[in-house]
Amino acid sequence: MDRALLEQAVAAAGEPAYRHSQVWEWLARGARSYEEMTNLPAPLRQRLEETVSLSTLTVKAEAKSDDGTVKTLFETADGRPLEAVLMRYRDGRRSVCLSSQSGCPLTCTFCATGRMKFGRNLSVDEILDQALHFRRLEQIDHVVFMGMGEPTMNIDNVLAACGLLPDLGVTNRRTAISTVGWVPGIDRIAGCERPLSLALSLHAPNDGLRSRLMPVNDRYPLAAVLAACERYRERRRRRVFVEYVMLDGVNDLPEHARELAELLDPRGYKVNLIPYNPTGAYDGSSPERIERFRAILSEHRLTATVRLTRGRDIDAACGQLAANAS
Ligand code: SAH
């Protein structure tokens, strides 16, 4: 919802300012229409219905996976595409994956979003409207900024959105920001007052390979990125989640696992091995190779889990839906 427009409309209707807080509370609890907002005067509801749309985004496509994952392709008012995903887990957890930008200015070679044209940063309202869309389906309790875009390059809006997510039932501890390792962004997350989780997309244990996979590594090489993660750890007293996408024959060899174990202090990092959702550029590692990699890390006492693949049948990997629709 365009909250500035809502405030204006409430004022123009001669209603007190607390009315827009009431609207927000309804939205945050999953209201699907003004109709439901029964503590607002009927004429105001009517007026808002006509002047302030419930969302800044329109739904262009929605795909539902057999495993319950829902992926939605949205469009902004100025026609920019973006995607968000609701992941449903058997233990009842409901996690929403949000986009922070339409497209992405970075060009990671394995990522479908990286091959799209960069659009722009999303506004706070556009970020929240993705979460509100799924909140209208059911309760949500986790948010990850692992959709399109690099959240640390839109950090003001991302942090402002995080400030309102608790109204939707998602605490900051259950909100994770994932980054390619954009050092000033990591420092902002470490320095802000919110106990947000930090996830680092590492994907390679040395600069040579990492620069090949992620050109941003030339700007912020491994040593600088890990030093920033250490500052986060010191300040927050929390481990950093490391994401490592498993590319067959590229970064999944035993020597890569050993090198990674040497690079990361097991007390400070938890590794999440991500089965690759093929988008053309690489082949994904087989489950056996992923398990071999995981076993080597755990021999070195580095905790590693293999991420559950969700929504593979609906192109749920970063950027895939938008790429196919265009
Ligand atoms: N720009 C941020 C957040 C968006 S991507 C970042 O890079 O962390 C979220 C995660 O999905 C990243 O770890 C990214 O490397 C990974 N990813 C991208 N494309 C993927 C694919 N096709 N299969 C599996 N993971 C992918």
GROMACS .gro file of N, CA and C in nm, residues 225-318:
model
  282
  225VAL      N    1   3.544  -0.907   0.270
  225VAL     CA    2   3.408  -0.952   0.301
  225VAL      C    3   3.405  -1.023   0.437
  226LEU      N    4   3.503  -1.111   0.457
  226LEU     CA    5   3.504  -1.186   0.583
  226LEU      C    6   3.538  -1.095   0.702
  227ALA      N    7   3.619  -0.993   0.678
  227ALA     CA    8   3.647  -0.897   0.786
  227ALA      C    9   3.518  -0.825   0.826
  228ALA      N   10   3.435  -0.790   0.727
  228ALA     CA   11   3.307  -0.725   0.758
  228ALA      C   12   3.215  -0.821   0.834
  229CYS      N   13   3.218  -0.949   0.796
  229CYS     CA   14   3.136  -1.048   0.868
  229CYS      C   15   3.183  -1.060   1.013
  230GLU      N   16   3.313  -1.050   1.034
  230GLU     CA   17   3.365  -1.054   1.171
  230GLU      C   18   3.314  -0.937   1.253
  231ARG      N   19   3.305  -0.820   1.191
  231ARG     CA   20   3.252  -0.703   1.262
  231ARG      C   21   3.105  -0.727   1.300
  232TYR      N   22   3.030  -0.788   1.207
  232TYR     CA   23   2.890  -0.822   1.237
  232TYR      C   24   2.884  -0.918   1.356
  233ARG      N   25   2.971  -1.019   1.354
  233ARG     CA   26   2.969  -1.121   1.460
  233ARG      C   27   3.004  -1.061   1.595
  234GLU      N   28   3.102  -0.975   1.595
  234GLU     CA   29   3.143  -0.913   1.720
  234GLU      C   30   3.031  -0.829   1.780
  235ARG      N   31   2.966  -0.755   1.693
  235ARG     CA   32   2.861  -0.665   1.739
  235ARG      C   33   2.736  -0.742   1.781
  236ARG      N   34   2.701  -0.843   1.702
  236ARG     CA   35   2.572  -0.909   1.721
  236ARG      C   36   2.579  -1.037   1.802
  237ARG      N   37   2.699  -1.091   1.812
  237ARG     CA   38   2.718  -1.222   1.880
  237ARG      C   39   2.632  -1.330   1.814
  238ARG      N   40   2.629  -1.326   1.682
  238ARG     CA   41   2.552  -1.429   1.611
  238ARG      C   42   2.634  -1.482   1.496
  239ARG      N   43   2.605  -1.609   1.464
  239ARG     CA   44   2.676  -1.668   1.351
  239ARG      C   45   2.623  -1.613   1.218
  240VAL      N   46   2.709  -1.619   1.119
  240VAL     CA   47   2.672  -1.577   0.984
  240VAL      C   48   2.637  -1.704   0.905
  241PHE      N   49   2.529  -1.698   0.830
  241PHE     CA   50   2.491  -1.809   0.744
  241PHE      C   51   2.562  -1.793   0.610
  242VAL      N   52   2.630  -1.896   0.570
  242VAL     CA   53   2.701  -1.891   0.442
  242VAL      C   54   2.624  -1.973   0.339
  243GLU      N   55   2.592  -1.911   0.227
  243GLU     CA   56   2.525  -1.983   0.119
  243GLU      C   57   2.631  -2.025   0.017
  244TYR      N   58   2.616  -2.149  -0.028
  244TYR     CA   59   2.716  -2.203  -0.122
  244TYR      C   60   2.639  -2.287  -0.223
  245VAL      N   61   2.623  -2.232  -0.342
  245VAL     CA   62   2.545  -2.301  -0.445
  245VAL      C   63   2.636  -2.405  -0.513
  246MET      N   64   2.587  -2.527  -0.525
  246MET     CA   65   2.672  -2.639  -0.566
  246MET      C   66   2.670  -2.659  -0.719
  247LEU      N   67   2.781  -2.622  -0.783
  247LEU     CA   68   2.793  -2.627  -0.928
  247LEU      C   69   2.886  -2.743  -0.968
  248ASP      N   70   2.832  -2.832  -1.047
  248ASP     CA   71   2.902  -2.956  -1.080
  248ASP      C   72   3.039  -2.931  -1.144
  249GLY      N   73   3.142  -2.983  -1.077
  249GLY     CA   74   3.278  -2.975  -1.132
  249GLY      C   75   3.339  -2.835  -1.125
  250VAL      N   76   3.267  -2.740  -1.070
  250VAL     CA   77   3.316  -2.601  -1.068
  250VAL      C   78   3.365  -2.562  -0.929
  251ASN      N   79   3.278  -2.581  -0.828
  251ASN     CA   80   3.315  -2.541  -0.691
  251ASN      C   81   3.286  -2.652  -0.590
  252ASP      N   82   3.264  -2.775  -0.640
  252ASP     CA   83   3.215  -2.882  -0.551
  252ASP      C   84   3.317  -2.994  -0.529
  253LEU      N   85   3.445  -2.968  -0.560
  253LEU     CA   86   3.547  -3.073  -0.545
  253LEU      C   87   3.593  -3.083  -0.399
  254PRO      N   88   3.649  -3.199  -0.362
  254PRO     CA   89   3.696  -3.214  -0.223
  254PRO      C   90   3.794  -3.104  -0.183
  255GLU      N   91   3.882  -3.063  -0.274
  255GLU     CA   92   3.978  -2.958  -0.235
  255GLU      C   93   3.907  -2.825  -0.205
  256HIS      N   94   3.794  -2.801  -0.274
  256HIS     CA   95   3.718  -2.679  -0.243
  256HIS      C   96   3.660  -2.687  -0.102
  257ALA      N   97   3.613  -2.806  -0.067
  257ALA     CA   98   3.556  -2.824   0.068
  257ALA      C   99   3.664  -2.800   0.174
  258ARG      N  100   3.782  -2.855   0.150
  258ARG     CA  101   3.891  -2.838   0.249
  258ARG      C  102   3.932  -2.691   0.260
  259GLU      N  103   3.940  -2.626   0.143
  259GLU     CA  104   3.976  -2.485   0.143
  259GLU      C  105   3.871  -2.399   0.217
  260LEU      N  106   3.746  -2.435   0.197
  260LEU     CA  107   3.638  -2.362   0.264
  260LEU      C  108   3.646  -2.382   0.415
  261ALA      N  109   3.675  -2.506   0.456
  261ALA     CA  110   3.684  -2.535   0.599
  261ALA      C  111   3.799  -2.457   0.663
  262GLU      N  112   3.904  -2.434   0.585
  262GLU     CA  113   4.015  -2.357   0.638
  262GLU      C  114   3.983  -2.208   0.649
  263LEU      N  115   3.899  -2.164   0.556
  263LEU     CA  116   3.866  -2.021   0.548
  263LEU      C  117   3.773  -1.977   0.661
  264LEU      N  118   3.681  -2.065   0.699
  264LEU     CA  119   3.574  -2.024   0.791
  264LEU      C  120   3.593  -2.082   0.930
  265ASP      N  121   3.590  -1.997   1.030
  265ASP     CA  122   3.595  -2.040   1.169
  265ASP      C  123   3.462  -2.108   1.204
  266PRO      N  124   3.466  -2.237   1.243
  266PRO     CA  125   3.341  -2.310   1.269
  266PRO      C  126   3.255  -2.245   1.378
  267ARG      N  127   3.316  -2.164   1.464
  267ARG     CA  128   3.235  -2.100   1.568
  267ARG      C  129   3.154  -1.984   1.512
  268GLY      N  130   3.197  -1.934   1.395
  268GLY     CA  131   3.135  -1.812   1.344
  268GLY      C  132   3.042  -1.831   1.225
  269TYR      N  133   3.046  -1.948   1.166
  269TYR     CA  134   2.973  -1.964   1.040
  269TYR      C  135   2.899  -2.097   1.036
  270LYS      N  136   2.786  -2.093   0.968
  270LYS     CA  137   2.710  -2.214   0.943
  270LYS      C  138   2.687  -2.217   0.792
  271VAL      N  139   2.720  -2.329   0.731
  271VAL     CA  140   2.714  -2.334   0.585
  271VAL      C  141   2.586  -2.401   0.538
  272ASN      N  142   2.525  -2.340   0.439
  272ASN     CA  143   2.407  -2.394   0.377
  272ASN      C  144   2.442  -2.429   0.232
  273LEU      N  145   2.446  -2.558   0.202
  273LEU     CA  146   2.478  -2.599   0.064
  273LEU      C  147   2.349  -2.597  -0.017
  274ILE      N  148   2.352  -2.527  -0.127
  274ILE     CA  149   2.230  -2.505  -0.206
  274ILE      C  150   2.235  -2.585  -0.335
  275PRO      N  151   2.147  -2.684  -0.350
  275PRO     CA  152   2.139  -2.753  -0.479
  275PRO      C  153   2.107  -2.650  -0.588
  276TYR      N  154   2.182  -2.653  -0.695
  276TYR     CA  155   2.165  -2.552  -0.801
  276TYR      C  156   2.034  -2.574  -0.875
  277ASN      N  157   1.960  -2.469  -0.893
  277ASN     CA  158   1.839  -2.472  -0.974
  277ASN      C  159   1.883  -2.431  -1.114
  278PRO      N  160   1.897  -2.526  -1.205
  278PRO     CA  161   1.965  -2.495  -1.332
  278PRO      C  162   1.896  -2.381  -1.408
  279THR      N  163   1.975  -2.284  -1.449
  279THR     CA  164   1.921  -2.174  -1.529
  279THR      C  165   2.000  -2.161  -1.659
  280GLY      N  166   2.067  -2.270  -1.697
  280GLY     CA  167   2.135  -2.269  -1.826
  280GLY      C  168   2.286  -2.268  -1.818
  281ALA      N  169   2.340  -2.186  -1.725
  281ALA     CA  170   2.484  -2.162  -1.729
  281ALA      C  171   2.568  -2.281  -1.679
  282TYR      N  172   2.519  -2.353  -1.581
  282TYR     CA  173   2.597  -2.461  -1.519
  282TYR      C  174   2.507  -2.582  -1.497
  283ASP      N  175   2.573  -2.695  -1.464
  283ASP     CA  176   2.498  -2.810  -1.415
  283ASP      C  177   2.507  -2.811  -1.263
  284GLY      N  178   2.401  -2.858  -1.200
  284GLY     CA  179   2.404  -2.871  -1.055
  284GLY      C  180   2.479  -2.997  -1.013
  285SER      N  181   2.542  -2.993  -0.895
  285SER     CA  182   2.610  -3.110  -0.842
  285SER      C  183   2.507  -3.218  -0.808
  286SER      N  184   2.549  -3.344  -0.819
  286SER     CA  185   2.459  -3.455  -0.783
  286SER      C  186   2.446  -3.459  -0.631
  287PRO      N  187   2.338  -3.522  -0.581
  287PRO     CA  188   2.322  -3.535  -0.436
  287PRO      C  189   2.443  -3.603  -0.371
  288GLU      N  190   2.506  -3.698  -0.442
  288GLU     CA  191   2.623  -3.766  -0.385
  288GLU      C  192   2.739  -3.669  -0.366
  289ARG      N  193   2.761  -3.584  -0.465
  289ARG     CA  194   2.872  -3.488  -0.454
  289ARG      C  195   2.844  -3.385  -0.346
  290ILE      N  196   2.719  -3.348  -0.333
  290ILE     CA  197   2.684  -3.252  -0.228
  290ILE      C  198   2.710  -3.315  -0.092
  291GLU      N  199   2.671  -3.442  -0.078
  291GLU     CA  200   2.691  -3.511   0.050
  291GLU      C  201   2.841  -3.528   0.080
  292ARG      N  202   2.921  -3.559  -0.023
  292ARG     CA  203   3.065  -3.572  -0.003
  292ARG      C  204   3.124  -3.439   0.047
  293PHE      N  205   3.079  -3.331  -0.013
  293PHE     CA  206   3.125  -3.197   0.025
  293PHE      C  207   3.088  -3.167   0.171
  294ARG      N  208   2.962  -3.199   0.203
  294ARG     CA  209   2.913  -3.173   0.339
  294ARG      C  210   2.994  -3.253   0.441
  295ALA      N  211   3.024  -3.379   0.407
  295ALA     CA  212   3.096  -3.466   0.500
  295ALA      C  213   3.236  -3.410   0.528
  296ILE      N  214   3.302  -3.357   0.426
  296ILE     CA  215   3.436  -3.301   0.447
  296ILE      C  216   3.427  -3.179   0.540
  297LEU      N  217   3.328  -3.095   0.518
  297LEU     CA  218   3.312  -2.978   0.606
  297LEU      C  219   3.291  -3.024   0.750
  298SER      N  220   3.207  -3.126   0.767
  298SER     CA  221   3.178  -3.165   0.905
  298SER      C  222   3.297  -3.236   0.970
  299GLU      N  223   3.382  -3.302   0.890
  299GLU     CA  224   3.508  -3.356   0.947
  299GLU      C  225   3.592  -3.243   1.006
  300HIS      N  226   3.578  -3.124   0.948
  300HIS     CA  227   3.651  -3.008   1.000
  300HIS      C  228   3.567  -2.929   1.100
  301ARG      N  229   3.462  -2.990   1.148
  301ARG     CA  230   3.373  -2.932   1.251
  301ARG      C  231   3.295  -2.810   1.202
  302LEU      N  232   3.289  -2.792   1.072
  302LEU     CA  233   3.211  -2.681   1.018
  302LEU      C  234   3.069  -2.733   0.991
  303THR      N  235   2.972  -2.673   1.060
  303THR     CA  236   2.834  -2.720   1.045
  303THR      C  237   2.783  -2.686   0.905
  304ALA      N  238   2.730  -2.787   0.839
  304ALA     CA  239   2.675  -2.763   0.704
  304ALA      C  240   2.546  -2.841   0.688
  305THR      N  241   2.449  -2.774   0.630
  305THR     CA  242   2.323  -2.842   0.599
  305THR      C  243   2.299  -2.826   0.450
  306VAL      N  244   2.221  -2.918   0.396
  306VAL     CA  245   2.185  -2.909   0.255
  306VAL      C  246   2.046  -2.848   0.248
  307ARG      N  247   2.036  -2.740   0.175
  307ARG     CA  248   1.907  -2.672   0.170
  307ARG      C  249   1.803  -2.758   0.100
  308LEU      N  250   1.685  -2.762   0.161
  308LEU     CA  251   1.573  -2.830   0.097
  308LEU      C  252   1.539  -2.755  -0.030
  309THR      N  253   1.524  -2.828  -0.137
  309THR     CA  254   1.484  -2.762  -0.261
  309THR      C  255   1.334  -2.746  -0.262
  310ARG      N  256   1.290  -2.624  -0.280
  310ARG     CA  257   1.145  -2.599  -0.284
  310ARG      C  258   1.110  -2.546  -0.421
  311GLY      N  259   0.994  -2.587  -0.468
  311GLY     CA  260   0.937  -2.525  -0.588
  311GLY      C  261   1.016  -2.544  -0.716
  312ARG      N  262   1.094  -2.653  -0.725
  312ARG     CA  263   1.173  -2.672  -0.846
  312ARG      C  264   1.084  -2.685  -0.970
  313ASP      N  265   0.964  -2.745  -0.951
  313ASP     CA  266   0.874  -2.763  -1.065
  313ASP      C  267   0.811  -2.633  -1.113
  314ILE      N  268   0.832  -2.524  -1.040
  314ILE     CA  269   0.770  -2.397  -1.084
  314ILE      C  270   0.874  -2.287  -1.108
  315ASP      N  271   0.998  -2.327  -1.142
  315ASP     CA  272   1.100  -2.225  -1.173
  315ASP      C  273   1.117  -2.125  -1.059
  316ALA      N  274   1.128  -2.178  -0.935
  316ALA     CA  275   1.130  -2.085  -0.821
  316ALA      C  276   1.267  -2.026  -0.792
  317ALA      N  277   1.369  -2.059  -0.871
  317ALA     CA  278   1.500  -1.998  -0.843
  317ALA      C  279   1.497  -1.850  -0.879
  318CYS      N  280   1.583  -1.778  -0.808
  318CYS     CA  281   1.597  -1.634  -0.824
  318CYS      C  282   1.591  -1.589  -0.971
   0.00000   0.00000   0.00000
